[in-house]
């Protein structure tokens, strides 16, 4: 894993896939090319445009739906991201969305040069609380083989930190011991283990999508997929990891299943 990260991130060596590792637009295009449904892209713009005229962000958002995600094109870990429901509530911060404050964040950004707006997905059953993010199913894949599924049932802001409710299963939706590391610092995010949610009606579609994308990407990857009213929808690939991303049980399984230089043979 360390060798792969060194080659890809620092040495710029070729990867098994055609997109840049953190490029959300490239990931979506790749997933769509391989038969996956993806969230609609509503706008793309440079941070420099907002720095020059902060009102430009309001103009971009006026042409989008009221349920949207605003984030850097090459972002990670929800940095500088906003998930907005009804044009008014920022789900990531659990407070009212302030377009002027968002413009200030983007204008001052010295890390990400471009931003995108995409649709905020709805949960399949339509019964999720509107103040919560859609449930995120993370498929750990070695090529077409699904080793584990981590389900981010909810993510709630608590003071200066946040709490993530997590459940784990296999591709048959049978409960499994968690692969999550369990931090104890609210700043890094507290993890609560919870029972499995209801099995998605489109579970077979989600599994088939994960297998197909895992085979196509050609490397060990964690693939985010959402259960929506229109079926399985791709979220993103995670291809760079640190050891803090999983616990000892996961580490042992990953070492056992790893094949070749990049994990998928």
C-alpha positions as semicolon CSV with decimal commas, in nm:
position;residue;x (nm);y (nm);z (nm)
1;X;0,000;0,000;0,000
2;X;0,280;0,243;0,089
3;X;0,461;0,155;-0,235
4;X;0,147;0,222;-0,437
5;X;0,088;0,557;-0,269
6;X;0,451;0,656;-0,331
7;X;0,432;0,562;-0,699
8;X;0,098;0,723;-0,769
9;X;0,095;1,031;-0,547
10;X;0,458;1,140;-0,526
11;X;0,641;0,989;-0,824
12;X;0,360;1,035;-1,077
13;X;0,394;0,681;-1,209
14;X;0,116;0,533;-1,428
15;X;-0,199;0,398;-1,263
16;X;-0,425;0,115;-1,391
17;X;-0,704;0,370;-1,451
18;X;-0,720;0,671;-1,688
19;X;-0,831;0,947;-1,447
20;X;-0,630;1,147;-1,193
21;X;-0,672;0,990;-0,850
22;X;-0,867;1,274;-0,684
23;X;-1,046;1,402;-0,996
24;X;-1,417;1,369;-0,913
25;X;-1,525;1,457;-1,268
26;X;-1,283;1,203;-1,414
27;X;-1,405;0,937;-1,171
28;X;-1,768;1,002;-1,266
29;X;-1,692;0,988;-1,638
30;X;-1,507;0,658;-1,590
31;X;-1,791;0,509;-1,383
32;X;-2,050;0,620;-1,638
33;X;-1,842;0,475;-1,922
34;X;-1,856;0,142;-1,738
35;X;-2,232;0,141;-1,701
36;X;-2,287;0,308;-1,364
37;X;-2,540;0,580;-1,294
38;X;-2,375;0,895;-1,153
39;X;-2,497;1,216;-0,988
40;X;-2,576;1,494;-1,234
41;X;-2,308;1,763;-1,261
42;X;-2,482;2,102;-1,237
43;X;-2,192;2,348;-1,260
44;X;-1,811;2,364;-1,276
45;X;-1,609;2,681;-1,215
46;X;-1,268;2,808;-1,105
47;X;-1,207;2,931;-0,752
48;X;-1,037;3,234;-0,908
49;X;-1,371;3,340;-1,056
50;X;-1,525;3,353;-0,708
51;X;-1,220;3,532;-0,568
52;X;-1,266;3,801;-0,835
53;X;-1,642;3,832;-0,784
54;X;-1,802;3,653;-0,489
55;X;-2,151;3,714;-0,627
56;X;-2,064;3,471;-0,909
57;X;-2,125;3,179;-0,672
58;X;-2,484;3,291;-0,617
59;X;-2,528;3,309;-0,996
60;X;-2,397;2,954;-1,042
61;X;-2,621;2,815;-0,767
62;X;-2,927;2,998;-0,904
63;X;-2,905;2,774;-1,211
64;X;-2,889;2,455;-0,999
65;X;-3,151;2,256;-0,811
66;X;-3,211;2,341;-0,445
67;X;-3,061;2,007;-0,332
68;X;-2,693;2,013;-0,420
69;X;-2,336;1,934;-0,318
70;X;-2,076;2,208;-0,365
71;X;-1,720;2,074;-0,347
72;X;-1,369;2,096;-0,494
73;X;-1,319;1,893;-0,812
74;X;-1,005;1,740;-0,661
75;X;-1,122;1,742;-0,299
76;X;-1,107;1,482;-0,024
77;X;-1,247;1,421;0,327
78;X;-1,525;1,678;0,274
79;X;-1,276;1,966;0,286
80;X;-1,438;2,291;0,166
81;X;-1,755;2,094;0,081
82;X;-2,119;2,189;0,138
83;X;-2,415;1,950;0,114
84;X;-2,731;2,158;0,093
85;X;-3,092;2,046;0,118
86;X;-3,373;2,273;0,004
87;X;-3,129;2,553;-0,072
88;X;-3,121;2,639;0,296
89;X;-2,967;2,373;0,522
90;X;-2,601;2,266;0,516
91;X;-2,609;1,899;0,617
92;X;-2,234;1,875;0,676
93;X;-2,236;2,157;0,930
94;X;-2,593;2,110;1,053
95;X;-2,677;2,476;1,014
96;X;-2,827;2,719;0,766
97;X;-2,640;2,747;0,438
98;X;-2,486;3,091;0,387
99;X;-2,390;3,145;0,024
100;X;-2,180;3,449;0,113
101;X;-1,983;3,252;0,372
102;X;-1,933;2,972;0,117
103;X;-1,803;3,227;-0,134
104;X;-1,559;3,355;0,129
105;X;-1,430;3,001;0,185
106;X;-1,378;2,941;-0,187
107;X;-1,222;3,283;-0,248
108;X;-0,968;3,222;0,029
109;X;-0,890;2,865;-0,085
110;X;-0,522;2,817;-0,166
111;X;-0,546;2,437;-0,208
112;X;-0,821;2,368;-0,463
113;X;-0,837;2,559;-0,791
114;X;-1,170;2,435;-0,927
115;X;-1,512;2,358;-0,783
116;X;-1,820;2,168;-0,895
117;X;-2,187;2,151;-0,804
118;X;-2,370;1,818;-0,835
119;X;-2,708;1,687;-0,733
120;X;-2,755;1,582;-0,371
121;X;-2,888;1,229;-0,391
122;X;-3,203;1,113;-0,212
123;X;-3,228;0,788;-0,017
124;X;-3,406;0,503;-0,194
125;X;-3,699;0,472;0,045
126;X;-3,747;0,845;0,091
127;X;-3,776;0,802;0,467
128;X;-3,441;0,946;0,571
129;X;-3,459;1,257;0,785
130;X;-3,420;1,560;0,555
131;X;-3,153;1,695;0,790
132;X;-2,928;1,393;0,729
133;X;-2,693;1,299;0,449
134;X;-2,794;1,004;0,231
135;X;-2,665;0,667;0,355
136;X;-2,322;0,592;0,205
137;X;-2,235;0,229;0,122
138;X;-1,858;0,178;0,089
139;X;-1,761;-0,138;-0,100
140;X;-1,403;-0,258;-0,041
141;X;-1,307;-0,424;-0,369
142;X;-1,013;-0,625;-0,500
143;X;-1,102;-0,613;-0,868
144;X;-1,451;-0,768;-0,898
145;X;-1,424;-0,931;-0,553
146;X;-1,612;-0,751;-0,275
147;X;-1,426;-0,810;0,050
148;X;-1,642;-0,601;0,282
149;X;-1,904;-0,326;0,294
150;X;-1,892;-0,036;0,540
151;X;-2,220;0,153;0,572
152;X;-2,208;0,515;0,687
153;X;-2,559;0,526;0,830
154;X;-2,538;0,884;0,953
155;X;-2,292;1,164;1,022
156;X;-2,390;1,425;1,277
157;X;-2,212;1,737;1,396
158;X;-2,167;1,747;1,774
159;X;-2,005;2,064;1,900
160;X;-1,669;2,106;1,732
161;X;-1,653;1,740;1,629
162;X;-1,887;1,488;1,473
163;X;-2,017;1,136;1,523
164;X;-2,048;0,876;1,249
165;X;-2,287;0,582;1,288
166;X;-2,144;0,277;1,110
167;X;-2,266;-0,073;1,027
168;X;-2,080;-0,348;0,840
169;X;-2,186;-0,637;0,618
170;X;-2,074;-0,862;0,334
171;X;-2,207;-0,871;-0,021
172;X;-2,499;-1,088;0,098
173;X;-2,596;-0,816;0,348
174;X;-2,500;-1,041;0,639
175;X;-2,368;-0,847;0,944
176;X;-1,990;-0,850;0,985
177;X;-1,743;-0,722;1,248
178;X;-1,644;-0,367;1,169
179;X;-1,338;-0,273;0,966
180;X;-1,345;0,082;1,104
181;X;-1,084;0,215;1,338
182;X;-1,262;0,352;1,643
183;X;-1,117;0,695;1,729
184;X;-1,191;0,842;2,070
185;X;-1,132;1,207;1,981
186;X;-1,434;1,411;1,878
187;X;-1,206;1,621;1,657
188;X;-1,115;1,318;1,444
189;X;-1,473;1,193;1,452
190;X;-1,632;0,949;1,693
191;X;-1,757;0,620;1,548
192;X;-2,066;0,449;1,685
193;X;-2,140;0,092;1,576
194;X;-2,509;0,044;1,499
195;X;-2,727;-0,240;1,361
196;X;-2,763;-0,279;0,987
197;X;-3,022;-0,050;0,831
198;X;-3,293;-0,196;0,611
199;X;-3,151;-0,381;0,314
200;X;-3,176;-0,156;0,008
201;X;-3,434;-0,262;-0,248
202;X;-3,164;-0,214;-0,512
203;X;-2,898;-0,414;-0,323
204;X;-2,838;-0,657;-0,611
205;X;-2,788;-0,358;-0,843
206;X;-2,542;-0,204;-0,595
207;X;-2,340;-0,527;-0,570
208;X;-2,332;-0,568;-0,948
209;X;-2,221;-0,205;-0,988
210;X;-1,942;-0,247;-0,731
211;X;-1,817;-0,565;-0,900
212;X;-1,820;-0,407;-1,245
213;X;-1,641;-0,089;-1,135
214;X;-1,395;-0,285;-0,921
215;X;-1,298;-0,494;-1,222
216;X;-1,270;-0,186;-1,442
217;X;-1,052;0,020;-1,206
218;X;-0,801;-0,265;-1,179
219;X;-0,674;-0,189;-0,828
220;X;-0,775;-0,228;-0,465
221;X;-1,034;0,044;-0,415
222;X;-1,315;0,152;-0,188
223;X;-1,617;0,236;-0,400
224;X;-1,894;0,457;-0,263
225;X;-2,242;0,369;-0,390
226;X;-2,580;0,511;-0,287
227;X;-2,923;0,346;-0,286
228;X;-3,160;0,595;-0,451
229;X;-3,513;0,591;-0,596
230;X;-3,356;0,529;-0,939
231;X;-3,135;0,245;-0,815
232;X;-2,762;0,225;-0,741
233;X;-2,571;0,550;-0,802
234;X;-2,191;0,580;-0,795
235;X;-2,037;0,826;-0,548
236;X;-1,659;0,809;-0,576
237;X;-1,350;0,590;-0,569
238;X;-1,110;0,606;-0,274
239;X;-0,771;0,490;-0,395
240;X;-0,527;0,646;-0,146
241;X;-0,532;0,520;0,211
242;X;-0,351;0,557;0,541
243;X;-0,333;0,288;0,808
244;X;-0,572;0,492;1,023
245;X;-0,844;0,418;0,766
246;X;-0,903;0,068;0,906
247;X;-0,850;-0,155;1,210
248;X;-0,636;-0,466;1,265
249;X;-0,911;-0,701;1,141
250;X;-0,932;-0,511;0,813
251;X;-0,554;-0,494;0,784
252;X;-0,522;-0,872;0,815
253;X;-0,794;-0,929;0,553
254;X;-0,642;-0,677;0,311
255;X;-0,297;-0,835;0,342
256;X;-0,448;-1,179;0,274
257;X;-0,646;-1,070;-0,032
258;X;-0,386;-0,837;-0,187
259;X;-0,265;-0,949;-0,530
260;X;0,004;-0,793;-0,747
261;X;0,143;-0,441;-0,715
262;X;-0,191;-0,262;-0,690
263;X;-0,402;-0,514;-0,501
264;X;-0,622;-0,657;-0,775
265;X;-0,373;-0,888;-0,947
